[in-house]
Coordinates of C-alpha atoms and ligand atoms in Angstrom, one line a residue:
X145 CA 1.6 26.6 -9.1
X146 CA 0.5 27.6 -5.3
X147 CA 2.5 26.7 -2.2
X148 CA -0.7 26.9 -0.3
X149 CA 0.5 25.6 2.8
X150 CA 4.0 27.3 2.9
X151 CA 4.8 28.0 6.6
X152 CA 5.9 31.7 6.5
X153 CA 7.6 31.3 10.3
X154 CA 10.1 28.6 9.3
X155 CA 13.4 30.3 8.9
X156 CA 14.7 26.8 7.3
X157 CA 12.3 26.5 4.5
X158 CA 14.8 26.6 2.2
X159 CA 17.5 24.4 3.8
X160 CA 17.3 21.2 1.8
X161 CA 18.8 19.2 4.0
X162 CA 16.2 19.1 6.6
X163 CA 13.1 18.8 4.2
X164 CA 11.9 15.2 3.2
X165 CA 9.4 15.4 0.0
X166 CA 7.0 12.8 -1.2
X167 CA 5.3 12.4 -4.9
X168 CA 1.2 12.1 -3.5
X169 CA -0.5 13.4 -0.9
X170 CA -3.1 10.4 -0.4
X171 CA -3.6 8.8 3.3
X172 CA 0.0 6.9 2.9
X173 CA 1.5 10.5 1.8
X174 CA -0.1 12.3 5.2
X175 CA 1.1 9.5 7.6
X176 CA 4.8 10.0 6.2
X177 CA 4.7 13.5 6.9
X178 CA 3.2 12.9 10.3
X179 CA 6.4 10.4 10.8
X180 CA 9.1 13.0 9.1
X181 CA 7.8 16.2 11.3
X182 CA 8.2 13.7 13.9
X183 CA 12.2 13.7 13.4
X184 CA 12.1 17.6 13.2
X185 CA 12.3 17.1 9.1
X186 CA 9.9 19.8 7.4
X187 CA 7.9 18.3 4.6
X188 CA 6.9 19.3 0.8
X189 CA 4.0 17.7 -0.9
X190 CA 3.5 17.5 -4.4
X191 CA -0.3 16.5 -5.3
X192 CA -2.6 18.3 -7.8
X193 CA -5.5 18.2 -5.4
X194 CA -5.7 21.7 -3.3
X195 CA -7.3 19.4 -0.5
X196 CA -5.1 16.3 -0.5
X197 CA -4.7 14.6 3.0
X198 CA -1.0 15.2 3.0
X199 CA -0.2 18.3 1.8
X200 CA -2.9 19.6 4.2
X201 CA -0.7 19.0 7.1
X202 CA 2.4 19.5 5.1
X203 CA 4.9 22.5 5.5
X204 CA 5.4 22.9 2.1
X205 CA 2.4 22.1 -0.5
X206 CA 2.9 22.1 -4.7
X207 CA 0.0 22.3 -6.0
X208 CA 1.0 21.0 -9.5
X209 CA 0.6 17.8 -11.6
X210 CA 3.1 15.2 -11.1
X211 CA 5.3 16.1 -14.1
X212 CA 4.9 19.8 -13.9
X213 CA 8.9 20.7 -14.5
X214 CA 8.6 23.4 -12.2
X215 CA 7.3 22.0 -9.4
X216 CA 9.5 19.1 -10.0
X217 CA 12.4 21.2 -9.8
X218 CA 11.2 23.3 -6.7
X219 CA 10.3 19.5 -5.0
X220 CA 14.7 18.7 -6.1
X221 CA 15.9 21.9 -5.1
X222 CA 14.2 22.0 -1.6
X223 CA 14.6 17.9 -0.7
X224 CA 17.0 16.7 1.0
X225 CA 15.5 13.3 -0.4
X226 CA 11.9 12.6 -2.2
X227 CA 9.9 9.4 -1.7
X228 CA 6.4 8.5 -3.4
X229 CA 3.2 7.2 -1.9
X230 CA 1.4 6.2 -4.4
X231 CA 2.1 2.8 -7.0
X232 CA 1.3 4.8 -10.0
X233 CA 3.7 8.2 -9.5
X234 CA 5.0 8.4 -13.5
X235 CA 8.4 6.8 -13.2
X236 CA 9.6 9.6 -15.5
X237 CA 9.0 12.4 -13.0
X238 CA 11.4 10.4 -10.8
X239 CA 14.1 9.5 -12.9
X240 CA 14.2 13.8 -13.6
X241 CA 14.6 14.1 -10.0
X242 CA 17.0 11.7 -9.5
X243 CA 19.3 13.5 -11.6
X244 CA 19.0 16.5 -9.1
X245 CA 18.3 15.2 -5.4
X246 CA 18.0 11.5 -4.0
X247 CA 15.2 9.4 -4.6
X248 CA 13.8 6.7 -2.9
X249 CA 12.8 3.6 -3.9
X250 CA 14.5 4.3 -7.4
X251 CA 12.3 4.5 -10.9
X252 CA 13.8 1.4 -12.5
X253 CA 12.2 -0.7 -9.5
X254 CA 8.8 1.3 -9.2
X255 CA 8.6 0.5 -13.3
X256 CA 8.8 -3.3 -12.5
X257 CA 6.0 -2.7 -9.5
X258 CA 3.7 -0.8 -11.6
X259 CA 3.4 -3.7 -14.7
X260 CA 2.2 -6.9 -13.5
X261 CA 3.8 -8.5 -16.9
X262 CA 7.2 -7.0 -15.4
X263 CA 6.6 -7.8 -11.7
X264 CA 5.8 -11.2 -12.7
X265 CA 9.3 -12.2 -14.9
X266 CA 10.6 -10.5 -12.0
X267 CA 9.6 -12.8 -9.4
X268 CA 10.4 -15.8 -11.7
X269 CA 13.7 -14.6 -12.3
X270 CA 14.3 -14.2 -8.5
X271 CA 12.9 -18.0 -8.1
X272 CA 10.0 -16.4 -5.9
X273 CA 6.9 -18.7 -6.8
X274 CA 3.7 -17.1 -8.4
X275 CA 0.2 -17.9 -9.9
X276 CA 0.8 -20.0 -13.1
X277 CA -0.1 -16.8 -15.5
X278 CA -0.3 -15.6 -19.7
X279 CA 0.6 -11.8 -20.7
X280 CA -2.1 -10.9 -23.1
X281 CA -1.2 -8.1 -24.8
X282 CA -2.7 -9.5 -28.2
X283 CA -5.5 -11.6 -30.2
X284 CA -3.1 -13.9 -30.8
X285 CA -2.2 -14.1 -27.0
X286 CA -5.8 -14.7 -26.5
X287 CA -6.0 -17.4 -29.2
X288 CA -3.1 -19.3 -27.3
X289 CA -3.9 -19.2 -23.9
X290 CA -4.0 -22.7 -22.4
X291 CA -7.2 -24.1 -20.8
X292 CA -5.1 -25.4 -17.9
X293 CA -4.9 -21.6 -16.5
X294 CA -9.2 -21.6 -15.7
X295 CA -10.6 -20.7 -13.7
X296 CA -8.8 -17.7 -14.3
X297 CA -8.4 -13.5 -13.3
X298 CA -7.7 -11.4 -15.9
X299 CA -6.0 -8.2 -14.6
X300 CA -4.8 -5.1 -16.4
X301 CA -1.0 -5.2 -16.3
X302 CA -1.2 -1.3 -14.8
X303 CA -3.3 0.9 -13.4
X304 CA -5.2 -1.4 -11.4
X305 CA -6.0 -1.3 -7.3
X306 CA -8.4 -2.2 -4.8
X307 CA -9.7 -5.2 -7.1
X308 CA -10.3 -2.8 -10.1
X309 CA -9.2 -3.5 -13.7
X310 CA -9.8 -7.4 -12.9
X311 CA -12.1 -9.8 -14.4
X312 CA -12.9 -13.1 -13.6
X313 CA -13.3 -15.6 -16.1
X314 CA -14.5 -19.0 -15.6
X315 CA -13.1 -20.5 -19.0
X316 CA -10.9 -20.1 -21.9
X317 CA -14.1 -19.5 -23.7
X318 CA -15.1 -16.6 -21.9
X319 CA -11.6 -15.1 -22.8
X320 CA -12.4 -13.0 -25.4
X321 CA -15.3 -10.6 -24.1
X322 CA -13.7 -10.5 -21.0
X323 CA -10.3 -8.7 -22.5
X324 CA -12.8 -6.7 -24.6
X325 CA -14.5 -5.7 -21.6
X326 CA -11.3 -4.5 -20.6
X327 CA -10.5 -2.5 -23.6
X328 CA -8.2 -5.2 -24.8
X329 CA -5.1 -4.0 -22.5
X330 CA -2.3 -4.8 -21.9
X331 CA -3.1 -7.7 -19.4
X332 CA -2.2 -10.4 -17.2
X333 CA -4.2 -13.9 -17.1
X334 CA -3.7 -15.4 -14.1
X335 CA -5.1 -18.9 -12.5
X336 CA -7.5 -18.3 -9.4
X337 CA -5.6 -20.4 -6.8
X338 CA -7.4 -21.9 -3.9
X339 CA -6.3 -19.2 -1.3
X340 CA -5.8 -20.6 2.3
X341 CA -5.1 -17.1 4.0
X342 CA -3.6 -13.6 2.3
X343 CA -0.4 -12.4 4.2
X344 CA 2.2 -9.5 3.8
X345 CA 5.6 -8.6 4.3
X346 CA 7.2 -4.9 4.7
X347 CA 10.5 -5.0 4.5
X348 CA 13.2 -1.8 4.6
X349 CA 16.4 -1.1 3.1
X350 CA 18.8 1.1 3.2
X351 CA 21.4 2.6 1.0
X352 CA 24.2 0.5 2.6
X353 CA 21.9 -2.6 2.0
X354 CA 20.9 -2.8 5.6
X355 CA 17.3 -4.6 6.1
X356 CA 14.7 -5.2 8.6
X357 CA 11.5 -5.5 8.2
X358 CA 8.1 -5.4 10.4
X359 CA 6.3 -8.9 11.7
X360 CA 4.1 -11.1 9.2
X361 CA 0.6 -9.7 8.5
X362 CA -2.3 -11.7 7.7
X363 CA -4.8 -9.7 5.6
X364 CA -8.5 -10.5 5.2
X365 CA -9.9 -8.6 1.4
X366 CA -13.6 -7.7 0.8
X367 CA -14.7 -6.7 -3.0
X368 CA -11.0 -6.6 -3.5
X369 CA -9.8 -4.0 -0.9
X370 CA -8.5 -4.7 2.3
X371 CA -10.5 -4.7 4.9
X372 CA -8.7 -6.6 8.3
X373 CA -5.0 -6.8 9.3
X374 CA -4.3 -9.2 12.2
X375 CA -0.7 -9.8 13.9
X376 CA 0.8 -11.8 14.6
X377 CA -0.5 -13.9 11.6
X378 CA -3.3 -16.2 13.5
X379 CA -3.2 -18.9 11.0
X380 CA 0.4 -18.8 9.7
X381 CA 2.7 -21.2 10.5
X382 CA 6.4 -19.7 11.6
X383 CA 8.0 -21.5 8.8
X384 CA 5.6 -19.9 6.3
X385 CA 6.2 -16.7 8.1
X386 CA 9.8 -17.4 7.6
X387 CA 9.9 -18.1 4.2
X388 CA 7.6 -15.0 3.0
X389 CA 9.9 -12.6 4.5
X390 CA 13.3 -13.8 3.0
X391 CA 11.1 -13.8 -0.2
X392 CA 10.2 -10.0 0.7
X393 CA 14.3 -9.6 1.5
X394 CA 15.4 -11.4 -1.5
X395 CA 13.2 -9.1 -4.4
X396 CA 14.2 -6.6 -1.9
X397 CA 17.9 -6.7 -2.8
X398 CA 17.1 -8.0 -6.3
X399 CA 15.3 -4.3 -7.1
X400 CA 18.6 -2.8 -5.2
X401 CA 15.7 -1.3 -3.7
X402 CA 16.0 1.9 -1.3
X403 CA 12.8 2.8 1.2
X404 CA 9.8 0.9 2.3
X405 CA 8.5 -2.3 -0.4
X406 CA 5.5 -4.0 0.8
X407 CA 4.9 -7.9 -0.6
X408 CA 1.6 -9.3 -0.8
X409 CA 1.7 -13.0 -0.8
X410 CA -0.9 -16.2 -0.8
X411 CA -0.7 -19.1 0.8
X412 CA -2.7 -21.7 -0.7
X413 CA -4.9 -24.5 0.6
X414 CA -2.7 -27.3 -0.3
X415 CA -0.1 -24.6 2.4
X416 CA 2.2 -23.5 -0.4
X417 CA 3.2 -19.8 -0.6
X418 CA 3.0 -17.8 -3.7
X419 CA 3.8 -14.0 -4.4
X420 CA 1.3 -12.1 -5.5
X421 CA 2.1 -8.3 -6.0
X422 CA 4.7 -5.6 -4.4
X423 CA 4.2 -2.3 -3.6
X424 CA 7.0 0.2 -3.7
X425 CA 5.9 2.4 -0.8
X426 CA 4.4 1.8 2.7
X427 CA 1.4 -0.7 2.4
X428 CA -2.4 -0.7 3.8
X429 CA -1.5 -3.9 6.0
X430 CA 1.0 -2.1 7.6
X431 CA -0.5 0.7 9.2
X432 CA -0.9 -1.0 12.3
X433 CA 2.5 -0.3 13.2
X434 CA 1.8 3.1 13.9
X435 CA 0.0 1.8 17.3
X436 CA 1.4 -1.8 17.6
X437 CA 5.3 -1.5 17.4
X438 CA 7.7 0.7 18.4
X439 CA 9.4 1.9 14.5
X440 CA 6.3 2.2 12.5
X441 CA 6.7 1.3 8.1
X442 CA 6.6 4.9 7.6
X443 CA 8.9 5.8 10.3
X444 CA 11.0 2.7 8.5
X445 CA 10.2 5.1 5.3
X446 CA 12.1 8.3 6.8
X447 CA 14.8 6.8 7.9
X448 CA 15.9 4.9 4.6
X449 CA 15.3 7.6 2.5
X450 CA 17.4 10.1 4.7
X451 CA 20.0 7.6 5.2
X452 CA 19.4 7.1 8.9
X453 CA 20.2 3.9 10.6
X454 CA 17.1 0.9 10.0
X455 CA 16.4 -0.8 13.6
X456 CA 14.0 -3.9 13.7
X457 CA 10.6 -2.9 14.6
X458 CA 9.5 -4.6 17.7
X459 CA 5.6 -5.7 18.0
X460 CA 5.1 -4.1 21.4
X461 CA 1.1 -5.3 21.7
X462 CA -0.9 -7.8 19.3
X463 CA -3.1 -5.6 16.8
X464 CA -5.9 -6.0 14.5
X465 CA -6.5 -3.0 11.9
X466 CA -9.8 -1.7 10.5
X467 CA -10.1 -0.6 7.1
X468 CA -12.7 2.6 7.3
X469 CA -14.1 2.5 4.0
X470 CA -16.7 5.1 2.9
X471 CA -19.5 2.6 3.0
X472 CA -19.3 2.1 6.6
X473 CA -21.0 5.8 6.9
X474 CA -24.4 6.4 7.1
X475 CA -26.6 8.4 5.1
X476 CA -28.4 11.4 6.0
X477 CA -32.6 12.4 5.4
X478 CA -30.7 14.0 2.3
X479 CA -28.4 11.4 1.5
X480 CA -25.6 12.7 1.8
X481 CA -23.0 10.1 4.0
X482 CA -22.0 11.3 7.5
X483 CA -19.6 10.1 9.9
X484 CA -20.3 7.4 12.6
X485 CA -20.2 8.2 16.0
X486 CA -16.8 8.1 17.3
X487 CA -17.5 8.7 20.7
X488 CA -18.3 5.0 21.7
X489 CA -15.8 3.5 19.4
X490 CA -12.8 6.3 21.2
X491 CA -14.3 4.8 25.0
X492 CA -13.4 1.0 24.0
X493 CA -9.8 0.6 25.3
X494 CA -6.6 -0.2 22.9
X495 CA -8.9 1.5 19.6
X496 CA -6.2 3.9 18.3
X497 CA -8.6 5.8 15.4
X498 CA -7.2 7.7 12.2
X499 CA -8.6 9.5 9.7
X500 CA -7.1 11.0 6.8
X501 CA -9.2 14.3 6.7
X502 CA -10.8 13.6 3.4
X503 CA -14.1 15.7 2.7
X504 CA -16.1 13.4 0.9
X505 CA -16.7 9.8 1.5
X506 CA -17.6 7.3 -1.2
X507 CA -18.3 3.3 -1.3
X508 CA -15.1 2.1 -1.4
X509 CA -13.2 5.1 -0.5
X510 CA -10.7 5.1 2.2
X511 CA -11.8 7.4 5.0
X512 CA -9.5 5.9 8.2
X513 CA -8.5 3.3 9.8
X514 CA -8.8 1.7 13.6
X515 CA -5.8 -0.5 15.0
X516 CA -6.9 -2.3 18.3
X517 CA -4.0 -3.4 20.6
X518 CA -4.5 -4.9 23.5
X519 CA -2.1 -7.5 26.2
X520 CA -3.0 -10.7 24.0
X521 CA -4.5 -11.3 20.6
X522 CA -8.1 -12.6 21.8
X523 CA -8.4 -9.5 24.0
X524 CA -8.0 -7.3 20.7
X525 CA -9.8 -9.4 18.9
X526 CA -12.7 -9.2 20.9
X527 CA -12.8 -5.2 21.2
X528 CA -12.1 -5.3 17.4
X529 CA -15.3 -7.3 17.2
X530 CA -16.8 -4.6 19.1
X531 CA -15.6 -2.2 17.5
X532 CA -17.1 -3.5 14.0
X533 CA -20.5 -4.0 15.7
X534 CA -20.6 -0.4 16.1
X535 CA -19.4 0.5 12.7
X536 CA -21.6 -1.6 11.0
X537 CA -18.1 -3.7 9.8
X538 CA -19.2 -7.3 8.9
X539 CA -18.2 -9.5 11.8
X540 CA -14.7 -11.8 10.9
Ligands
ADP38 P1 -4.9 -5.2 -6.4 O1 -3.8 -4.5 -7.1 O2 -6.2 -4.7 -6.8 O3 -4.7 -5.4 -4.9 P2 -4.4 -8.1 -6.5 O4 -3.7 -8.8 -7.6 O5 -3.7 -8.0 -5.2 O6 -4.8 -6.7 -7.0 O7 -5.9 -8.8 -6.3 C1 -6.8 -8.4 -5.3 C2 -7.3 -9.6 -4.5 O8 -8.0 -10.5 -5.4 C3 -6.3 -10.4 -3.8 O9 -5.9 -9.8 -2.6 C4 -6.9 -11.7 -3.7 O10 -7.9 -11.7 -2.6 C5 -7.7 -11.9 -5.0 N1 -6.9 -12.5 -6.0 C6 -6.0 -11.9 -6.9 N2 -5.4 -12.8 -7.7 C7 -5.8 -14.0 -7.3 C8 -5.5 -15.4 -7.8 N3 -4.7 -15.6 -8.7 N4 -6.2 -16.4 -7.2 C9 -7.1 -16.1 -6.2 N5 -7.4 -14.9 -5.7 C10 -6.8 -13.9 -6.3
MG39 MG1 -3.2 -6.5 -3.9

């Protein structure tokens, strides 16, 4: 194992109650440490990849994989409290460091967010609506699914992001290949609903139970992955608005969760709104906050995992965020993908650009992001259109 961004200056590097540590050092992982560093907290990293966006800017890298015991202990013994970034961190590595050092959210709640089978019971239980769904986890689950649930998704119960792991499937009788085509997972059948808008919620909570949580996002997906945040919610009544976010509170408290749980929702043509997946971590849709309100979701993240008072964010300027996917950059005589110009995008006013430092970009990959914030919504709508002109982004 390699610390290999160890800061050799900082007398405090071994003081663990002013470093914050986070399990993945993705785009979600790098922000959090931007917002810890920003409270004067010093930051350890653990993440496999020698290059990862986070534990590049992080004081304290571990180079190690995710249940590595002694990087695991290192991460307890140096934290003051750990988070995760990433959906799929193995549960069991946190449930070892919980018995050592506080973590936040908890591994009994990140279990139910990684399994759709288990997120689903869970929002039944909680009486949060959902998509009429099957688990499949059998041929003889597959023999009894009911024809009422086609058109239909099938989706891996874990694992899956960005659209991957699901297939759709027009009718009961296309069932069959389509779980083989899927390795005959564990899955989740699920009705394709008539989908109106997509929104989110990110709430907060504390140890003492405190929650706030950041205005209604409505999201717009392309292939699957997010590609446009807009807020306030253009399309979304306040009442829907309403009810999505004392959904978000109630799972919140249900999970007895701790930190920063993002809920996806639907709200259907007929204008019913149905839950469709958590995330236990800061969420795509919310990085807006960064540029658009005054306590950002990972800023949110900091503060409940170090036990620091939760104030509600307050949307300072309308925003509309970008997804910067690799696709958006073009390709060279030798093909190889470069990045845009910047320059004309960074002279429109109200475009607040990130990028995550990642070397190579992929279709599909996340390279950045671009909030737009402007006095009203039409104004940063407008430059957003701009903006995506320039990018190539399909016009929305
Ligand atoms: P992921 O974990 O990949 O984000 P989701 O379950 O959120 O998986 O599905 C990705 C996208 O697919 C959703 O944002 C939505 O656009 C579409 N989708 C998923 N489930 C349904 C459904 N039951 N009906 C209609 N569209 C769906
Ligand atoms: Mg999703």
């Amino acid at each position: 194992m390699s610390a290999v961004n160890d800061a050799s200056d900082a007398p405090a590097a071994s003081t663990p109650a002013l470093t914050l540590g986070v399990m993945g050092g993705g785009q979600l992982g790098r922000m959090f440490v931007h917002a810890a560093q920003t409270l004067g907290f010093r930051t350890a990293v653990l993440d496999p990849d020698a290059l990862s966006p986070a534990g590049l800017v992080s004081h304290l890298h571990l180079q190690a994989a995710y249940l590595d015991a002694a990087a695991l202990s290192e991460l307890a013994s140096t934290c003051l409290a750990v988070t995760t970034e990433f959906e799929n961190v193995p549960a069991d590595a946190l449930d070892s460091l919980a018995q050592r050092v506080n973590v936040a959210p908890g591994a009994a709640a990140v279990r139910i967010c990684q399994d759709r089978a288990r997120e689903k019971a869970f929002f039944k239980s909680m009486a949060v609506p959902c998509a009429p769904y099957a688990v499949i986890a059998s041929a003889d689950d597959v023999q009894r699914a009911e024809a009422t649930l086609f058109p239909a998704i099938l989706k891996t119960s874990q694992l899956g992001y960005d659209g991957k792991g699901q297939l759709a499937v027009p009718e009961l009788a296309a069932l069959p290949a389509a779980w083989a085509a899927l390795s005959q997972a564990p899955c989740l059948l699920e009705k394709k609903l008539a989908l109106a808008h997509e929104i989110s919620v990110v709430v907060a909570r504390g140890r003492d139970g405190a929650m706030v949580q950041l205005p209604v996002q409505q999201n717009l997906h392309r292939a699957g992955i997010l590609a446009l945040t807009q807020v306030p919610a253009p399309d979304v009544s306040a009442a829907i608005a309403n009810e999505a976010v004392a959904c978000a509170r109630r799972l919140a408290e249900g999970l007895g969760y701790v930190g920063v749980l993002c809920v996806e929702f639907f709200v259907l043509e007929g204008g019913q709104l149905v839950a469709n997946e958590m995330a236990p971590r800061p969420h795509n849709s919310g990085h807006y906050s960064i540029d658009a309100c005054d306590v950002s979701q990972f800023d949110l993240q900091v503060r409940a995992m170090a036990g620091l008072p939760l104030v509600a964010p307050r949307l300072h300027s309308p925003a509309l965020m970008l997804n910067l996917l690799g696709d958006l950059r073009p390709l060279d005589a030798a093909g190889q993908r470069v990045a845009p110009h910047w320059a004309p995008l960074l002279a429109l006013p109200g475009v607040h650009l990130h990028l995550y430092g990642k070397a190579e970009a992929r279709p599909g990959r996340k390279m950045g992001h671009l909030t737009v914030t402007a006095a009203s919504f039409g104004q940063a709508r407008e430059v957003a259109q701009t903006a995506a002109a320039l990018l190539g982004f399909e016009p929305f």
